[in-house]
Structure formats: C-alpha cells, structure tokens
Amino acid sequence: MKDDDSPARDGDSSVLEKFRRKVRSRARTEPPADTSPPAAAAADRDTEAADDDWDDGLIARRVTEEDAAEQAAAVETKLSGAPAVTPLTYDGPLRSRLDALGELVGLSRTRLDSRTLAEAGRVLDEAAARRKLSGQHTVVAIAGATGSGKSMLFNALAGVTISETGVRRPTTAAPIACSWSDGAATLIDRLGIPGRLRRRPIQSPDASQLRGLVLVDLPDHDSAAVQHREQVDRVLALVDAVIWVVDPEKYADAVLHERYLRPMAGHAEVMFVVLNQVDRLPGDAAHQVLNDLRRLLDEDGIPLGDYGERGTTVLALSALTGDGVGELREALGQFVAERGAAGRRISADLDAAAWRLRSVYTTGQRTGLSEEARDEFADRLADAVGATAAGEAAERAWLRNANRACGTPWLRLWRWFQDYSEPSTGRHGLRAPVDEEATARQRVEQAVRTVSERAASGLPAPWAQAVREAAVRGAQGLPEALDELAARAGAPQGRPPRPGWWPVAVLAQAAMTILQVIGGLWLVAQIIGVMEPNIGAPVLLMSMGIVGGPAVELSSRLAARGPARRYGLEAERKLREAAAGCGRAQVLDPVAAELLRYREVREQYSQVLGTTVAVR
C-alpha cells in the first residue's frame, strides 16, 4: 500500500494483527517474518493491507483501481494453496435430460439448420461449463432499472459500501462481484469480471449466513449506454439466480416485463423480485403496490412462491432504512444453503430451449403412413404397369389355348388358315404403346406424390420436407424399373398349364371327328355303288360326329372358364406383388426410414421435456 495509508494501519493495529495472523496461516509458501528480506517483508505488509481492503469497509471505500488490482492479485496468491473446490453435480433426471438433448441435437443436425439448434447447443455448453465449477457457491445477480436502488441493496447485503451509489446515472458501469467465501474465483472468471471489481463483504455474524453466495451488481438494464445493456444480458445468461429490484415508480415498466420477466417466466424458482424504496410510500400504499406487482407477475406467467410452493419470492424492503433487508438476507441464506440453484437454472434453460424447439419436433397430430395409404400406393403402381390388363390377357390366352386344344379339327383348320393368310401380330403384349407409357409414367409420379404427402401429413416442416425428398429420390428410375418388371414377371412363360380333363376332351373330339369321317366315307361308298345303299347308318354316324364335336368344344369352353379365371388372377397377383415390392424398395422403405428417424427424434424430445409419454 502507499505510504499515506500507514497512519490508518497504525490506528487499527489490533485489526491488522488479526489479519496478519490469518494471512500467515494461509500463505504456506511465504517465509517467516523474522527471516524475510526487506522486499519480502514489504510484500507481506502489502498482502495484509490487501486483506484489510477486502474485509474492512472503511479502507475499501478509499482504494484506487491500481490498488484494487494489486489486492486481487494478492488474494489469488493467498488462495492458491487452498484445496480444490467441489465441482457441481447434477441429479439423475437432469443428467438424463441433458444427455437426451445432446442426442437430439446429434440426430437433428442433418435436418435442422445451425441457427435452430444454436440455443440448444448453448444450453449444453453452459451446463458443461457450470458443472466443472464450484458446486458450493451460488451466483446471484442483482438487476434493476435506473434509480431502483439495486446498488444500495447490494451494499446493504454486503454490510459495506462496495458499489457506488448516487444521483449520477448510470452509476454502475460494469458488473461488480462480492463473494462471501473462498473458492469462487473461477465462477467470477466465467462472468468476465476483472480482479479490480471483485470484493469481499464485511466480516460479521450476518455474513456467515450467506456463506457460499457470490453476489453480482449489474448495470442498469434500461441504461442509455448500449454496452451496459449488453453486459446485463450477457451476465444474466450465466448466473444461477437473479434478484430483480423494482421501485414504486417503475415496477410496471413495460421494458422490464416484456424483455426480461415474461421471457424468464420458466425461471421463477431462481428469481427474486424485490420492491425497494417502500419507505417512500405512506400508509398502506406499500401493500397496494406490492399486491399490484404480484398481479403483474401473475399476468407474466410467473408462479409465485407463496405458501411453500416453488416459484418466485416477492419481498418489499427499503435498502435505505434497512427495513426488510434482514428478511431478504434470510431468504437468500436458505436459498444458497440448498445448493440447488445452479441445477434449477440449467433445468429452466433446458425447458426454455425445448419449448422453442417444439414447433420443429411436434405438431400434436398423428403421424406415420397407414396401411390404407400403402395399399393405395401399391394399387396405383399396379394400375400403372397394367396388372389388371395383364391378368385379363393371361385369362384370354388360357381360353384360347383351351379352344385350340378342345375345338373341332375343321375350326382349328380355319383358324390356321386365317393366321397363315394374315400377318401375325404375335402374342398379346403387356407393354403399352408410347402414349400409354407416358400415361403410366404420370400415374407413377402421381402415386409417389400422393404417398409422400400422406406420409408427411402431421409432421413438422423440416421432417415433412425430408420425407418428400426421400420419396422423390426413390421415384427416380421407378417407371423404368416397373416396365422391366412387367416385361419379366407379367408375360406368360410358354403355354398355360392344362387341366387333367383336357386329354379326355381331346379324345372325345377325335372320336367325333372319326365318326364324321367314317360316316362320310360310308356314304360316298354307297353313292358310287361300292356298298349297298343304306343311308341311315352313315348319316347317323355323321350326325353324331357333327353334333358331338361342337358339343365337346362347348363343354370344354364352359369347363375352361374357371381355370382360365384363376390363371388370370394369379398372373395379376404376381404382377401386383412385384410392382408393390418395387415401390416398397424404392419409395416406401426410404420414407419409412425418415419416419423412423423422426420417431427416434420425437422420443428424445419427450425425454428432454422430462415426460414419459411420447409427444405426438
């Protein structure tokens, strides 16, 4: 310290002697006073004076910024030999929710942009950073508007004038930290508060009540200086709890409620709202203003911690007269002693981040692809490849083959003559002409669009878009694959199978033909006189053959309808199944994969919310 401060130290010799003994007991690396060189003795005196500046309010009010920086360095040196602080630990449910949020972010990176996931990433980073720091300390910020008296309340809680107060605005230009116990240096470093703005409260019985508290006095949140408001927003995002100080004039200020209190309604358990300057209110006006403040907080959606319920603590006090400060100190002491503010703050941040992401993870509607939609998609593809027409063609081919096998020889001879005299058109083809192929392609595209829209129905926009893109990618080359499939699986291979009664029908038809031939030859022989005239017998044989042949053919045709129908249906079924399998492999499976990914993401989101029932 400077030479002009030595009289003050001499006047307080008993106080200095007490702090000298304390410093010597903690500074393990310092040499004894009687063996120290003059430079070391001077450093020892500077360290002792630094303790006085931190612990004695009279001296603390007179130090300069240069001396304060020296004091901060001395205190860091003194605490370097102290045991490591106990890091913060989160309870099981909070750890599970944080892990679920990490999984959620990982699963969503390919579907959501970085800006959407930025808040969730910030919560994870801040939770990891806070967990590494002291779990025995609670960082509480005092925030308020210009002239609300927050700095005066800060000094009243510390028992010494640490933060400057006055009529000049803004008075507090930078955050000031005051720690009631050792081991909070890293927490204050995280807030970006330099050593010259770190203080210790006056040593008193009341100070032990707040052991573990780190109190931060913030600049005015409505300051005209932009950098002051930026500092307020930055520190508020890092502290464990906040005390909002309002006054009778600005307690209903729209900026306070709309910019801070209402968005932080989910942080009610780590907030205090203090109505300061009640000494200026006459009679019952303080109760009226306090009740109106409670009403406004209720309208902001902030639950109040009345009757033992969890919520915001609302108090009325006067930092100037000290009325109500003890009640706030007692509430803060109990709050800090619970050691749960940091976890509750992270949990509230987690809730806020999850709520902001709600629109991209759930819509409250049922999602998925129903069996009806799948069947309709398969039917559309079957129509596109002409499964019904292919079945009918197979049925006609079976009937035609039956007619040829069981028909009369004269009819088959006539048909052969027609086929020989006219150009052959070949077997009934399954491939459509050019215009029909274009129509089939349009049907396939329409089927894909329809099934993708049904699958995307009820999904949040990013996941609905992913489902549509998966369907479009799968649809590429689908018409060509269906054409090849129809040509390979739909065309009958060789002749249709013959039932067991066909040979009997063929023999019966041959017998009828033989009767006609015998009757005809017999009749001719009688005409030319080779045989004796007897017209009745040959005519009867010929009549039996002529009538019996068509009768056998007609009977065979009637008997062939059932097998022909079954053959056609079987051909249609095979083609439908082949088309459905092709569509499933190229379109439905990729769509189902996207729906499964969304289901996994939705389950992770429900775990982030801390609910056991999956969110729709």
XYZ file of C-alpha atoms in Angstrom:
616
model
C 0.000 0.000 0.000
C 1.049 3.615 -0.335
C 2.873 5.428 2.439
C -0.020 7.800 3.145
C -2.112 4.816 4.240
C 0.287 3.791 7.012
C -1.286 6.008 9.709
C -4.602 4.328 9.142
C -2.991 0.949 9.569
C -1.226 2.007 12.726
C -4.518 3.263 14.146
C -6.095 -0.136 13.578
C -3.210 -2.199 14.929
C -5.463 -4.794 16.525
C -7.334 -5.360 13.278
C -4.111 -5.560 11.316
C -2.620 -8.029 13.771
C -5.671 -10.279 13.369
C -5.446 -10.303 9.585
C -1.633 -10.675 9.769
C -2.042 -13.936 11.683
C -4.699 -15.143 9.230
C -2.557 -14.377 6.199
C 0.487 -16.088 7.666
C -1.526 -19.234 8.451
C -2.855 -19.488 4.874
C 0.224 -18.389 2.900
C 2.160 -21.635 3.143
C 4.900 -20.591 0.754
C 5.686 -17.264 2.477
C 8.868 -17.161 4.651
C 8.615 -16.225 8.369
C 8.581 -12.525 9.158
C 11.797 -12.565 11.189
C 13.791 -14.264 8.349
C 12.274 -12.402 5.402
C 14.313 -9.973 3.378
C 13.096 -6.354 3.258
C 11.351 -6.927 -0.083
C 9.504 -9.973 1.219
C 8.511 -8.112 4.357
C 7.129 -5.314 2.234
C 5.140 -7.831 0.140
C 3.837 -9.348 3.373
C 2.671 -5.963 4.520
C 1.051 -5.337 1.153
C -0.798 -8.675 1.427
C -2.004 -7.813 4.887
C -3.135 -4.418 3.719
C -4.922 -6.110 0.826
C -6.848 -8.248 3.324
C -7.824 -5.103 5.127
C -9.050 -3.539 1.921
C -11.193 -6.597 1.123
C -12.521 -7.120 4.628
C -12.622 -3.640 6.101
C -15.253 -1.381 4.575
C -13.542 1.843 5.697
C -10.444 1.124 3.682
C -12.356 -0.477 0.809
C -14.030 2.812 0.071
C -10.686 4.595 -0.369
C -8.743 2.251 -2.643
C -7.902 3.213 -6.193
C -8.227 0.974 -9.216
C -4.479 0.296 -9.205
C -4.525 -0.724 -5.549
C -7.607 -2.881 -6.140
C -5.802 -4.780 -8.885
C -2.875 -5.379 -6.534
C -5.295 -6.608 -3.890
C -6.933 -9.068 -6.289
C -3.526 -10.478 -7.215
C -2.589 -10.807 -3.532
C -5.801 -12.627 -2.725
C -5.366 -15.029 -5.674
C -1.850 -15.727 -4.354
C -3.211 -16.348 -0.887
C -5.879 -18.762 -2.170
C -3.547 -20.658 -4.497
C -2.679 -23.090 -1.771
C -6.309 -23.719 -0.831
C -7.841 -27.142 -1.553
C -9.702 -27.590 -4.825
C -13.383 -26.705 -4.764
C -16.021 -29.381 -5.178
C -17.459 -29.291 -8.715
C -21.169 -29.070 -9.320
C -23.111 -32.313 -9.722
C -26.468 -32.656 -11.461
C -29.114 -35.067 -10.250
C -30.127 -38.098 -12.298
C -33.180 -36.643 -14.068
C -31.303 -33.505 -15.121
C -28.356 -35.542 -16.422
C -30.747 -37.731 -18.392
C -32.413 -34.689 -19.913
C -29.075 -33.139 -20.869
C -27.941 -36.421 -22.440
C -31.228 -36.606 -24.334
C -30.740 -33.046 -25.576
C -27.261 -33.963 -26.812
C -28.682 -36.975 -28.664
C -31.464 -34.808 -30.024
C -29.033 -32.265 -31.418
C -26.926 -35.024 -32.975
C -29.913 -36.647 -34.678
C -31.194 -33.306 -35.928
C -28.069 -31.806 -37.477
C -28.866 -33.184 -40.938
C -32.456 -31.959 -40.818
C -32.302 -28.612 -38.987
C -30.087 -25.612 -39.614
C -27.483 -24.489 -37.097
C -29.451 -21.390 -36.102
C -32.391 -23.514 -34.965
C -30.103 -25.659 -32.810
C -27.988 -22.765 -31.538
C -29.961 -22.263 -28.308
C -29.876 -25.977 -27.502
C -26.139 -26.041 -28.143
C -25.656 -23.036 -25.880
C -27.550 -24.733 -23.056
C -25.393 -27.849 -23.403
C -22.199 -25.795 -23.430
C -23.217 -23.717 -20.418
C -24.340 -26.813 -18.499
C -20.986 -28.489 -19.169
C -19.059 -25.342 -18.221
C -21.037 -24.791 -14.996
C -20.662 -28.426 -13.957
C -16.875 -28.067 -13.900
C -17.031 -25.144 -11.461
C -17.805 -24.921 -7.775
C -20.964 -26.586 -6.563
C -20.610 -24.944 -3.131
C -21.272 -21.456 -4.468
C -24.392 -19.819 -5.862
C -24.009 -16.864 -8.215
C -26.844 -14.367 -7.805
C -27.129 -11.195 -9.879
C -28.876 -8.031 -8.717
C -30.602 -6.405 -11.696
C -32.818 -3.388 -11.928
C -33.658 -0.182 -13.694
C -32.046 3.192 -13.287
C -32.689 4.617 -9.829
C -34.231 1.425 -8.413
C -31.659 1.281 -5.616
C -30.076 -2.053 -6.514
C -26.549 -0.857 -5.705
C -27.710 0.373 -2.327
C -29.297 -3.026 -1.682
C -26.052 -4.672 -2.819
C -24.128 -2.650 -0.248
C -26.732 -3.357 2.442
C -26.372 -7.118 1.940
C -22.563 -6.879 1.951
C -22.568 -4.656 5.057
C -20.115 -2.285 3.409
C -20.192 0.272 0.619
C -18.816 -1.682 -2.324
C -20.877 -0.479 -5.268
C -21.031 3.260 -5.896
C -24.387 4.925 -5.329
C -25.518 8.450 -6.114
C -27.721 10.634 -8.215
C -25.476 10.429 -11.262
C -26.861 7.991 -13.905
C -25.767 5.451 -14.802
C -23.925 4.836 -11.548
C -22.911 1.190 -12.082
C -20.946 0.997 -15.324
C -19.627 -2.572 -15.018
C -20.600 -5.684 -13.024
C -19.128 -5.871 -9.519
C -18.806 -9.210 -7.709
C -18.807 -9.842 -3.985
C -18.019 -13.328 -2.655
C -18.891 -14.453 0.879
C -16.449 -17.385 0.844
C -13.281 -18.616 -0.870
C -13.153 -20.765 -3.994
C -15.380 -18.678 -6.256
C -12.619 -17.232 -8.459
C -13.351 -19.478 -11.435
C -17.067 -18.720 -11.221
C -16.339 -14.993 -11.310
C -13.855 -15.525 -14.151
C -16.672 -17.132 -16.117
C -18.668 -13.920 -15.716
C -15.777 -11.904 -17.144
C -15.453 -9.683 -14.079
C -11.848 -8.466 -13.638
C -9.976 -8.651 -10.345
C -10.301 -4.925 -9.657
C -14.083 -5.318 -9.489
C -14.110 -8.227 -7.019
C -14.895 -7.571 -3.375
C -15.432 -9.328 -0.067
C -18.157 -8.369 2.461
C -17.526 -7.110 5.950
C -16.895 -9.884 8.455
C -19.944 -10.102 10.691
C -22.331 -12.746 12.074
C -24.712 -11.896 9.239
C -22.000 -12.648 6.680
C -21.765 -16.302 7.722
C -25.463 -16.630 6.953
C -24.672 -16.054 3.268
C -21.647 -18.316 3.060
C -21.370 -19.665 -0.495
C -23.063 -16.621 -2.076
C -21.491 -14.729 -4.970
C -23.459 -11.524 -5.476
C -23.089 -9.522 -8.690
C -24.262 -5.935 -9.048
C -25.237 -5.332 -12.696
C -25.506 -2.108 -14.664
C -28.973 -0.705 -15.278
C -30.936 -2.855 -17.750
C -32.536 0.308 -19.165
C -29.284 2.241 -19.391
C -28.818 4.659 -22.255
C -25.416 3.061 -22.883
C -25.751 0.094 -25.207
C -22.695 -1.660 -23.763
C -24.306 -1.593 -20.316
C -27.416 -3.399 -21.567
C -25.231 -5.901 -23.400
C -23.336 -6.651 -20.196
C -26.624 -7.192 -18.362
C -27.858 -9.667 -20.965
C -24.523 -11.482 -21.025
C -24.237 -11.924 -17.259
C -27.919 -12.833 -16.812
C -27.364 -15.800 -19.125
C -24.559 -17.109 -16.875
C -25.668 -16.586 -13.272
C -27.515 -19.161 -11.182
C -30.221 -16.792 -9.952
C -31.282 -13.157 -10.179
C -32.774 -10.592 -7.852
C -34.930 -8.087 -9.726
C -35.059 -4.781 -7.856
C -38.018 -2.549 -8.701
C -39.210 0.712 -7.236
C -42.699 2.154 -6.760
C -42.334 4.253 -9.907
C -41.049 1.663 -12.426
C -42.320 -1.659 -11.109
C -44.828 -1.815 -14.010
C -42.337 -0.730 -16.678
C -43.126 -2.471 -19.973
C -39.439 -2.945 -20.830
C -38.848 -4.905 -17.632
C -41.861 -7.139 -18.054
C -41.750 -7.719 -21.806
C -37.995 -8.045 -22.275
C -36.983 -9.826 -19.102
C -39.661 -11.068 -16.694
C -42.078 -12.560 -19.189
C -39.419 -14.459 -21.217
C -37.924 -15.724 -17.930
C -41.228 -16.986 -16.546
C -39.840 -20.522 -16.614
C -37.016 -19.427 -14.308
C -39.378 -18.494 -11.490
C -37.653 -20.802 -8.987
C -34.353 -18.936 -9.361
C -35.769 -15.405 -9.263
C -36.427 -12.902 -6.511
C -38.480 -9.781 -7.134
C -37.830 -7.074 -4.562
C -39.908 -3.918 -4.231
C -37.405 -1.372 -2.928
C -37.923 2.130 -1.506
C -41.116 1.240 0.361
C -40.123 3.898 2.874
C -41.322 6.444 0.311
C -44.853 5.002 0.344
C -47.250 6.254 3.028
C -49.665 4.081 4.993
C -50.998 1.025 3.191
C -49.648 2.158 -0.178
C -46.747 -0.277 0.120
C -49.154 -3.242 0.420
C -51.192 -1.949 -2.516
C -48.148 -1.565 -4.730
C -46.866 -4.979 -3.652
C -50.206 -6.597 -4.491
C -50.275 -4.896 -7.868
C -46.736 -6.145 -8.521
C -47.877 -9.674 -7.722
C -50.757 -9.245 -10.164
C -48.401 -8.160 -12.926
C -46.109 -11.101 -12.261
C -49.076 -13.441 -12.452
C -50.041 -11.928 -15.801
C -46.466 -12.525 -16.973
C -46.970 -16.209 -16.234
C -44.540 -16.224 -13.306
C -45.653 -18.513 -10.454
C -45.167 -17.029 -7.007
C -43.525 -18.948 -4.200
C -46.300 -18.433 -1.669
C -47.466 -20.967 0.915
C -44.421 -23.177 0.445
C -44.890 -23.581 -3.305
C -41.998 -23.349 -5.752
C -41.856 -20.045 -7.515
C -40.562 -16.514 -7.393
C -40.019 -14.926 -3.985
C -41.569 -11.451 -3.812
C -40.492 -9.108 -0.988
C -40.848 -5.460 -0.031
C -37.999 -3.620 1.666
C -36.070 -0.416 1.979
C -32.345 -0.621 1.371
C -32.010 2.902 2.762
C -33.578 2.225 6.157
C -32.792 -1.479 6.305
C -36.433 -2.435 6.734
C -36.963 -5.893 5.160
C -33.274 -6.403 4.279
C -32.947 -8.997 7.019
C -35.849 -10.950 5.573
C -34.185 -10.923 2.162
C -30.875 -11.989 3.720
C -32.587 -14.877 5.463
C -34.336 -15.961 2.244
C -31.051 -15.722 0.339
C -29.231 -17.685 3.021
C -31.739 -20.515 2.814
C -31.672 -20.362 -0.979
C -27.861 -20.593 -1.086
C -27.721 -23.317 1.577
C -29.853 -25.615 -0.590
C -27.079 -25.694 -3.230
C -29.695 -26.345 -5.897
C -29.943 -23.023 -7.728
C -27.413 -23.931 -10.440
C -29.230 -27.153 -11.296
C -32.618 -25.440 -11.301
C -31.247 -22.701 -13.570
C -29.902 -25.270 -16.045
C -33.209 -27.149 -15.874
C -35.121 -23.935 -16.600
C -32.798 -23.138 -19.516
C -33.408 -26.659 -20.751
C -37.165 -26.157 -20.556
C -36.922 -22.869 -22.451
C -34.761 -24.374 -25.199
C -37.091 -27.364 -25.536
C -40.123 -25.109 -25.765
C -38.519 -23.049 -28.530
C -37.831 -26.275 -30.448
C -41.352 -27.607 -30.004
C -42.552 -26.486 -33.439
C -39.776 -28.427 -35.208
C -40.343 -31.664 -33.300
C -44.066 -31.998 -32.752
C -47.353 -30.678 -34.092
C -49.784 -32.508 -31.846
C -51.084 -34.551 -34.802
C -50.816 -38.235 -35.590
C -48.023 -39.095 -37.950
C -46.989 -42.125 -39.981
C -48.074 -43.999 -43.065
C -51.234 -46.049 -42.646
C -51.800 -49.459 -44.200
C -54.567 -47.964 -46.288
C -52.136 -45.475 -47.813
C -49.628 -48.252 -48.502
C -52.282 -50.403 -50.204
C -53.480 -47.485 -52.287
C -49.892 -46.790 -53.393
C -49.497 -50.438 -54.412
C -52.791 -50.304 -56.332
C -51.681 -47.193 -58.187
C -48.420 -48.842 -59.212
C -50.310 -51.970 -60.290
C -52.569 -49.825 -62.463
C -49.516 -48.087 -63.904
C -47.990 -51.397 -65.031
C -51.347 -52.719 -66.231
C -51.678 -55.595 -63.791
C -55.395 -55.929 -64.426
C -54.939 -55.912 -68.183
C -52.142 -58.452 -67.848
C -54.408 -60.762 -65.866
C -57.176 -60.448 -68.412
C -54.701 -61.157 -71.209
C -53.467 -64.246 -69.384
C -57.074 -65.399 -68.957
C -57.788 -64.926 -72.667
C -54.609 -66.791 -73.546
C -55.665 -69.721 -71.378
C -59.121 -69.814 -73.016
C -57.622 -69.538 -76.468
C -55.296 -72.406 -75.750
C -58.203 -74.469 -74.425
C -60.257 -73.751 -77.527
C -57.426 -74.783 -79.782
C -56.854 -77.998 -77.866
C -60.528 -78.972 -77.494
C -62.031 -77.426 -80.623
C -63.117 -79.302 -83.756
C -60.409 -80.005 -86.341
C -62.314 -78.072 -89.003
C -62.418 -74.959 -86.779
C -58.731 -75.251 -85.985
C -58.010 -75.658 -89.672
C -59.947 -72.479 -90.427
C -58.090 -70.560 -87.717
C -54.780 -71.826 -89.043
C -55.710 -70.620 -92.486
C -56.569 -67.168 -91.111
C -53.319 -66.947 -89.197
C -51.416 -68.029 -92.287
C -53.117 -65.616 -94.656
C -52.898 -62.560 -92.336
C -49.674 -61.078 -90.837
C -49.073 -62.349 -87.339
C -49.471 -59.785 -84.574
C -47.749 -62.014 -82.057
C -48.710 -62.710 -78.514
C -50.743 -60.168 -76.591
C -48.086 -57.784 -75.305
C -48.030 -56.272 -71.858
C -46.049 -53.198 -72.746
C -48.158 -50.205 -73.615
C -47.731 -48.029 -76.704
C -45.817 -44.767 -76.459
C -48.772 -42.687 -75.371
C -49.818 -45.329 -72.860
C -46.260 -45.446 -71.481
C -46.382 -41.694 -70.928
C -49.686 -42.107 -69.138
C -48.190 -44.879 -66.992
C -45.243 -42.634 -66.046
C -47.642 -39.916 -64.980
C -49.547 -42.431 -62.886
C -46.343 -43.484 -61.138
C -45.385 -39.876 -60.412
C -48.866 -39.153 -59.107
C -48.734 -42.234 -56.880
C -45.387 -41.128 -55.427
C -46.644 -37.590 -54.763
C -49.776 -38.905 -53.086
C -47.978 -41.327 -50.782
C -45.308 -38.751 -49.861
C -47.940 -36.169 -48.928
C -49.769 -38.690 -46.786
C -46.543 -39.733 -45.088
C -45.605 -36.086 -44.460
C -49.029 -35.211 -43.096
C -48.823 -34.092 -39.468
C -45.019 -33.836 -39.455
C -43.161 -30.624 -38.580
C -41.941 -28.772 -41.646
C -38.277 -29.964 -41.637
C -39.212 -33.618 -41.271
C -42.064 -33.368 -43.778
C -39.606 -31.948 -46.293
C -37.178 -34.792 -45.569
C -39.936 -37.340 -46.221
C -40.837 -35.704 -49.540
C -37.208 -35.611 -50.628
C -36.766 -39.289 -49.758
C -39.829 -40.165 -51.864
C -38.606 -38.095 -54.810
C -35.156 -39.710 -54.698
C -36.718 -43.158 -54.612
C -39.024 -42.359 -57.512
C -36.091 -41.741 -59.829
C -35.940 -44.700 -62.202
C -39.106 -46.251 -60.773
C -41.102 -46.174 -64.051
C -38.271 -47.913 -65.915
C -37.950 -50.494 -63.153
C -41.682 -51.162 -63.300
C -41.591 -51.568 -67.080
C -38.766 -54.080 -66.837
C -40.564 -55.842 -64.039
C -43.786 -56.067 -66.021
C -41.985 -57.485 -69.016
C -40.168 -60.060 -66.909
C -42.827 -61.109 -64.380
C -46.059 -60.419 -66.213
C -45.617 -62.192 -69.564
C -46.722 -65.887 -69.508
C -43.806 -68.223 -69.994
C -44.707 -70.851 -72.622
C -48.170 -72.369 -72.885
C -50.588 -72.166 -69.982
C -50.911 -75.369 -67.955
C -53.604 -77.861 -68.990
C -56.078 -79.427 -66.558
C -56.470 -83.184 -66.276
C -59.685 -83.350 -68.287
C -58.109 -81.943 -71.428
C -56.927 -85.321 -72.797
C -60.415 -86.744 -72.338
C -61.861 -83.799 -74.237
C -59.256 -84.207 -76.964
C -60.033 -87.943 -77.290
C -63.750 -87.192 -77.351
C -63.206 -84.606 -80.072
C -61.071 -87.088 -82.017
C -63.801 -89.725 -81.669
C -66.374 -87.263 -83.035
C -64.098 -86.488 -85.940
C -63.602 -90.219 -86.645
C -67.369 -90.740 -86.643
C -67.741 -87.950 -89.178
C -65.013 -89.408 -91.378
C -66.403 -92.962 -91.191
C -69.931 -91.783 -91.881
C -68.757 -89.674 -94.790
C -66.715 -92.494 -96.374
C -69.575 -94.951 -95.899
C -71.993 -92.561 -97.571
C -69.606 -91.947 -100.506
C -69.116 -95.691 -100.959
C -72.851 -96.143 -101.183
C -73.133 -93.337 -103.690
C -70.504 -94.804 -106.016
C -72.063 -98.267 -105.647
C -69.214 -99.907 -103.763
C -71.501 -100.702 -100.881
C -75.169 -101.474 -100.626
C -77.391 -98.461 -100.172
C -78.185 -97.818 -96.515
C -78.272 -94.032 -95.934
C -79.499 -94.201 -92.366
C -76.383 -95.680 -90.793
C -73.760 -93.321 -92.344
C -75.969 -90.272 -91.853
C -76.424 -91.210 -88.223
C -72.676 -91.549 -87.723
C -72.007 -88.244 -89.464
C -74.717 -86.523 -87.454
C -73.271 -87.849 -84.227
C -69.824 -86.522 -85.182
C -71.111 -83.183 -86.447
C -73.207 -82.550 -83.345
C -70.841 -84.139 -80.854
C -67.772 -82.140 -81.921
C -69.245 -78.692 -81.180
C -70.873 -80.117 -78.080
C -67.479 -81.264 -76.777
C -65.973 -77.915 -77.709
C -68.740 -76.004 -75.946
C -68.455 -78.197 -72.857
C -64.700 -77.712 -72.790
C -65.092 -73.944 -73.127
C -67.532 -73.842 -70.242
C -65.279 -76.036 -68.132
C -62.237 -73.862 -69.006
C -63.688 -70.615 -67.636
C -62.869 -71.380 -64.024
C -59.250 -72.425 -64.550
C -58.755 -69.571 -67.018
C -60.050 -67.062 -64.468
C -57.818 -68.437 -61.759
C -54.847 -68.371 -64.114
C -55.515 -64.728 -64.979
C -55.926 -63.716 -61.316
C -52.710 -65.483 -60.441
C -50.860 -63.610 -63.174
C -52.375 -60.326 -61.978
C -51.446 -61.100 -58.363
C -47.844 -61.827 -59.249
C -47.549 -58.597 -61.177
C -49.188 -56.595 -58.404
C -46.863 -58.089 -55.807
C -43.856 -57.433 -57.990
C -44.909 -53.813 -58.560
C -45.646 -53.342 -54.846
C -42.255 -54.812 -53.931
C -40.511 -52.489 -56.347
C -42.378 -49.470 -54.996
C -41.721 -50.538 -51.420
C -37.994 -50.934 -52.009
C -37.552 -47.634 -53.844
C -40.110 -45.355 -52.180
C -41.810 -46.759 -49.083
C -38.645 -48.028 -47.364
C -36.786 -44.673 -47.640
C -39.924 -42.886 -46.456
C -40.269 -45.344 -43.561
C -36.616 -44.729 -42.653
C -37.270 -40.988 -42.401
C -40.381 -41.610 -40.308
C -38.371 -43.887 -38.027
C -35.701 -41.211 -37.624
C -38.400 -38.703 -36.738
C -39.880 -41.154 -34.231
C -36.468 -41.501 -32.572
C -36.052 -37.734 -32.503
C -39.540 -37.310 -31.073
C -38.793 -39.802 -28.301
C -35.575 -37.944 -27.485
C -37.515 -34.707 -27.396
C -40.006 -36.186 -24.943
C -37.068 -37.170 -22.719
C -35.732 -33.623 -22.924
C -39.107 -32.404 -21.727
C -38.903 -34.911 -18.911
C -42.139 -36.648 -19.900
C -42.650 -40.393 -20.005
C -45.404 -40.245 -22.632
C -44.131 -39.766 -26.174
C -45.089 -36.485 -27.807
C -47.152 -36.797 -30.969
